[in-house]
Amino acid sequence: VQLQASGGGFVQAGGSLKLSCTASGSGFSNYAMGWFRQTPEGERDLVAAINSGGSTTYDDAVKGRFTISRDNAKNTVYLQMNNLKSEDTSVYYCRRGATGFYYQGWNSNWGQGTLVTVSS
């Protein structure tokens, strides 16, 4: 699967951005999708995920501010980010799940990320 993320940019603290990630291939609706972001240590942490059935989960740091959603007709997953903070600055990546459930692991492909910069 190939993943194309977009929507990053520069925003002031308190502002909003909406990221998009479009996946190639068929069967998009059968898989969980997730958004990850890179830490200063180089790790990629899960920010938000959505099951094939629409159930979602969020990291505590973004809960109440970020919303993940999907449009299966467009093979696209979104991340609406509101009330952005300087600590949200990172490269954001999307990833496809290995199954329809995010807790069952992830496909090995990352795709290119999209940079979000939040000024304080």
PDB file of C-alpha atoms in Angstrom:
ATOM      1  CA  VAL A   1       0.000   0.000   0.000  1.00  0.00           C
ATOM      2  CA  GLN A   2       1.210   3.526  -0.764  1.00  0.00           C
ATOM      3  CA  LEU A   3       0.237   6.393   1.498  1.00  0.00           C
ATOM      4  CA  GLN A   4       0.207  10.081   0.593  1.00  0.00           C
ATOM      5  CA  ALA A   5      -0.089  12.476   3.522  1.00  0.00           C
ATOM      6  CA  SER A   6      -0.746  16.188   3.117  1.00  0.00           C
ATOM      7  CA  GLY A   7      -2.089  19.225   4.918  1.00  0.00           C
ATOM      8  CA  GLY A   8       0.799  20.144   7.158  1.00  0.00           C
ATOM      9  CA  GLY A   9       1.995  23.695   7.530  1.00  0.00           C
ATOM     10  CA  PHE A  10       2.840  26.535   9.845  1.00  0.00           C
ATOM     11  CA  VAL A  11       0.256  27.732  12.351  1.00  0.00           C
ATOM     12  CA  GLN A  12       0.196  29.806  15.510  1.00  0.00           C
ATOM     13  CA  ALA A  13      -0.625  28.236  18.839  1.00  0.00           C
ATOM     14  CA  GLY A  14      -4.371  27.889  19.238  1.00  0.00           C
ATOM     15  CA  GLY A  15      -4.886  27.446  15.524  1.00  0.00           C
ATOM     16  CA  SER A  16      -6.127  24.473  13.497  1.00  0.00           C
ATOM     17  CA  LEU A  17      -4.963  22.243  10.691  1.00  0.00           C
ATOM     18  CA  LYS A  18      -6.522  19.278   8.922  1.00  0.00           C
ATOM     19  CA  LEU A  19      -4.276  16.502   7.661  1.00  0.00           C
ATOM     20  CA  SER A  20      -5.280  14.084   4.917  1.00  0.00           C
ATOM     21  CA  CYS A  21      -3.838  10.724   3.933  1.00  0.00           C
ATOM     22  CA  THR A  22      -4.884   8.871   0.812  1.00  0.00           C
ATOM     23  CA  ALA A  23      -4.073   5.192   0.376  1.00  0.00           C
ATOM     24  CA  SER A  24      -3.589   3.379  -2.893  1.00  0.00           C
ATOM     25  CA  GLY A  25      -5.066   0.029  -3.730  1.00  0.00           C
ATOM     26  CA  SER A  26      -8.285  -1.710  -2.852  1.00  0.00           C
ATOM     27  CA  GLY A  27      -9.765  -2.790   0.423  1.00  0.00           C
ATOM     28  CA  PHE A  28      -9.191   0.470   2.280  1.00  0.00           C
ATOM     29  CA  SER A  29     -12.420   0.107   4.234  1.00  0.00           C
ATOM     30  CA  ASN A  30     -11.282  -3.229   5.678  1.00  0.00           C
ATOM     31  CA  TYR A  31      -8.313  -1.807   7.545  1.00  0.00           C
ATOM     32  CA  ALA A  32      -7.677   0.346  10.550  1.00  0.00           C
ATOM     33  CA  MET A  33      -5.808   3.587   9.902  1.00  0.00           C
ATOM     34  CA  GLY A  34      -3.609   5.595  12.196  1.00  0.00           C
ATOM     35  CA  TRP A  35      -1.762   8.872  12.512  1.00  0.00           C
ATOM     36  CA  PHE A  36       1.667   8.873  14.119  1.00  0.00           C
ATOM     37  CA  ARG A  37       4.141  11.643  14.862  1.00  0.00           C
ATOM     38  CA  GLN A  38       7.881  11.643  15.299  1.00  0.00           C
ATOM     39  CA  THR A  39       9.368  12.391  18.695  1.00  0.00           C
ATOM     40  CA  PRO A  40      12.645  14.303  19.230  1.00  0.00           C
ATOM     41  CA  GLU A  41      14.228  10.918  19.950  1.00  0.00           C
ATOM     42  CA  GLY A  42      13.225   9.689  16.489  1.00  0.00           C
ATOM     43  CA  GLU A  43      10.456   7.366  17.574  1.00  0.00           C
ATOM     44  CA  ARG A  44       7.066   7.445  15.902  1.00  0.00           C
ATOM     45  CA  ASP A  45       4.260   7.480  18.425  1.00  0.00           C
ATOM     46  CA  LEU A  46       0.604   6.776  17.748  1.00  0.00           C
ATOM     47  CA  VAL A  47      -1.496   9.931  17.959  1.00  0.00           C
ATOM     48  CA  ALA A  48      -4.895   8.641  16.840  1.00  0.00           C
ATOM     49  CA  ALA A  49      -6.342   5.562  15.192  1.00  0.00           C
ATOM     50  CA  ILE A  50      -9.637   4.488  13.707  1.00  0.00           C
ATOM     51  CA  ASN A  51     -10.905   0.952  13.226  1.00  0.00           C
ATOM     52  CA  SER A  52     -12.546  -0.247  10.052  1.00  0.00           C
ATOM     53  CA  GLY A  53     -15.837   0.006  11.906  1.00  0.00           C
ATOM     54  CA  GLY A  54     -15.211   3.580  12.986  1.00  0.00           C
ATOM     55  CA  SER A  55     -14.126   3.173  16.610  1.00  0.00           C
ATOM     56  CA  THR A  56     -11.362   5.578  17.548  1.00  0.00           C
ATOM     57  CA  THR A  57      -8.596   5.964  20.081  1.00  0.00           C
ATOM     58  CA  TYR A  58      -6.375   8.931  20.964  1.00  0.00           C
ATOM     59  CA  ASP A  59      -3.172   9.597  22.795  1.00  0.00           C
ATOM     60  CA  ASP A  60      -3.916  11.431  26.046  1.00  0.00           C
ATOM     61  CA  ALA A  61      -1.888  14.438  24.856  1.00  0.00           C
ATOM     62  CA  VAL A  62      -4.313  15.144  22.009  1.00  0.00           C
ATOM     63  CA  LYS A  63      -7.597  13.879  23.408  1.00  0.00           C
ATOM     64  CA  GLY A  64     -10.295  16.528  23.077  1.00  0.00           C
ATOM     65  CA  ARG A  65      -8.288  18.526  20.529  1.00  0.00           C
ATOM     66  CA  PHE A  66      -7.726  16.099  17.628  1.00  0.00           C
ATOM     67  CA  THR A  67     -10.345  14.129  15.701  1.00  0.00           C
ATOM     68  CA  ILE A  68      -9.608  11.247  13.342  1.00  0.00           C
ATOM     69  CA  SER A  69     -12.120  10.329  10.656  1.00  0.00           C
ATOM     70  CA  ARG A  70     -12.225   8.376   7.417  1.00  0.00           C
ATOM     71  CA  ASP A  71     -13.946   8.516   4.046  1.00  0.00           C
ATOM     72  CA  ASN A  72     -13.853   5.026   2.588  1.00  0.00           C
ATOM     73  CA  ALA A  73     -15.203   6.195  -0.765  1.00  0.00           C
ATOM     74  CA  LYS A  74     -12.105   8.366  -1.140  1.00  0.00           C
ATOM     75  CA  ASN A  75      -9.620   5.946   0.471  1.00  0.00           C
ATOM     76  CA  THR A  76      -8.726   8.805   2.794  1.00  0.00           C
ATOM     77  CA  VAL A  77      -8.195   9.267   6.511  1.00  0.00           C
ATOM     78  CA  TYR A  78      -8.194  12.707   8.124  1.00  0.00           C
ATOM     79  CA  LEU A  79      -6.832  14.257  11.278  1.00  0.00           C
ATOM     80  CA  GLN A  80      -8.519  17.471  12.378  1.00  0.00           C
ATOM     81  CA  MET A  81      -6.221  19.242  14.795  1.00  0.00           C
ATOM     82  CA  ASN A  82      -7.621  22.083  16.890  1.00  0.00           C
ATOM     83  CA  ASN A  83      -6.158  24.240  19.645  1.00  0.00           C
ATOM     84  CA  LEU A  84      -2.668  23.360  18.485  1.00  0.00           C
ATOM     85  CA  LYS A  85       0.231  23.691  20.907  1.00  0.00           C
ATOM     86  CA  SER A  86       3.940  24.137  20.294  1.00  0.00           C
ATOM     87  CA  GLU A  87       4.511  20.587  21.517  1.00  0.00           C
ATOM     88  CA  ASP A  88       2.401  19.302  18.603  1.00  0.00           C
ATOM     89  CA  THR A  89       5.186  20.386  16.235  1.00  0.00           C
ATOM     90  CA  SER A  90       6.363  17.275  14.428  1.00  0.00           C
ATOM     91  CA  VAL A  91       6.315  15.293  11.224  1.00  0.00           C
ATOM     92  CA  TYR A  92       3.027  13.409  11.020  1.00  0.00           C
ATOM     93  CA  TYR A  93       2.704  10.058   9.271  1.00  0.00           C
ATOM     94  CA  CYS A  94      -0.253   7.879   8.439  1.00  0.00           C
ATOM     95  CA  ARG A  95      -0.157   4.121   8.483  1.00  0.00           C
ATOM     96  CA  ARG A  96      -2.495   1.317   7.566  1.00  0.00           C
ATOM     97  CA  GLY A  97      -3.394  -1.331  10.056  1.00  0.00           C
ATOM     98  CA  ALA A  98      -2.585  -4.989   9.545  1.00  0.00           C
ATOM     99  CA  THR A  99      -6.288  -5.747  10.101  1.00  0.00           C
ATOM    100  CA  GLY A 100      -9.456  -3.817  10.794  1.00  0.00           C
ATOM    101  CA  PHE A 101      -8.418  -3.241  14.409  1.00  0.00           C
ATOM    102  CA  TYR A 102      -5.641  -0.846  15.415  1.00  0.00           C
ATOM    103  CA  TYR A 103      -4.553  -2.977  18.363  1.00  0.00           C
ATOM    104  CA  GLN A 104      -3.641  -5.860  16.055  1.00  0.00           C
ATOM    105  CA  GLY A 105      -0.624  -4.170  14.543  1.00  0.00           C
ATOM    106  CA  TRP A 106       0.364  -2.130  11.547  1.00  0.00           C
ATOM    107  CA  ASN A 107       1.439  -2.550   7.932  1.00  0.00           C
ATOM    108  CA  SER A 108       5.154  -1.935   7.420  1.00  0.00           C
ATOM    109  CA  ASN A 109       4.713   0.982   4.981  1.00  0.00           C
ATOM    110  CA  TRP A 110       4.922   4.506   6.384  1.00  0.00           C
ATOM    111  CA  GLY A 111       4.749   6.759   3.383  1.00  0.00           C
ATOM    112  CA  GLN A 112       6.162  10.248   3.475  1.00  0.00           C
ATOM    113  CA  GLY A 113       5.142  12.464   6.356  1.00  0.00           C
ATOM    114  CA  THR A 114       3.795  15.983   6.499  1.00  0.00           C
ATOM    115  CA  LEU A 115       5.392  18.634   8.693  1.00  0.00           C
ATOM    116  CA  VAL A 116       3.326  20.537  11.236  1.00  0.00           C
ATOM    117  CA  THR A 117       4.967  23.542  12.867  1.00  0.00           C
ATOM    118  CA  VAL A 118       3.200  25.371  15.688  1.00  0.00           C
ATOM    119  CA  SER A 119       4.640  28.665  16.866  1.00  0.00           C
ATOM    120  CA  SER A 120       4.106  29.745  20.439  1.00  0.00           C
TER     121      SER A 120
END
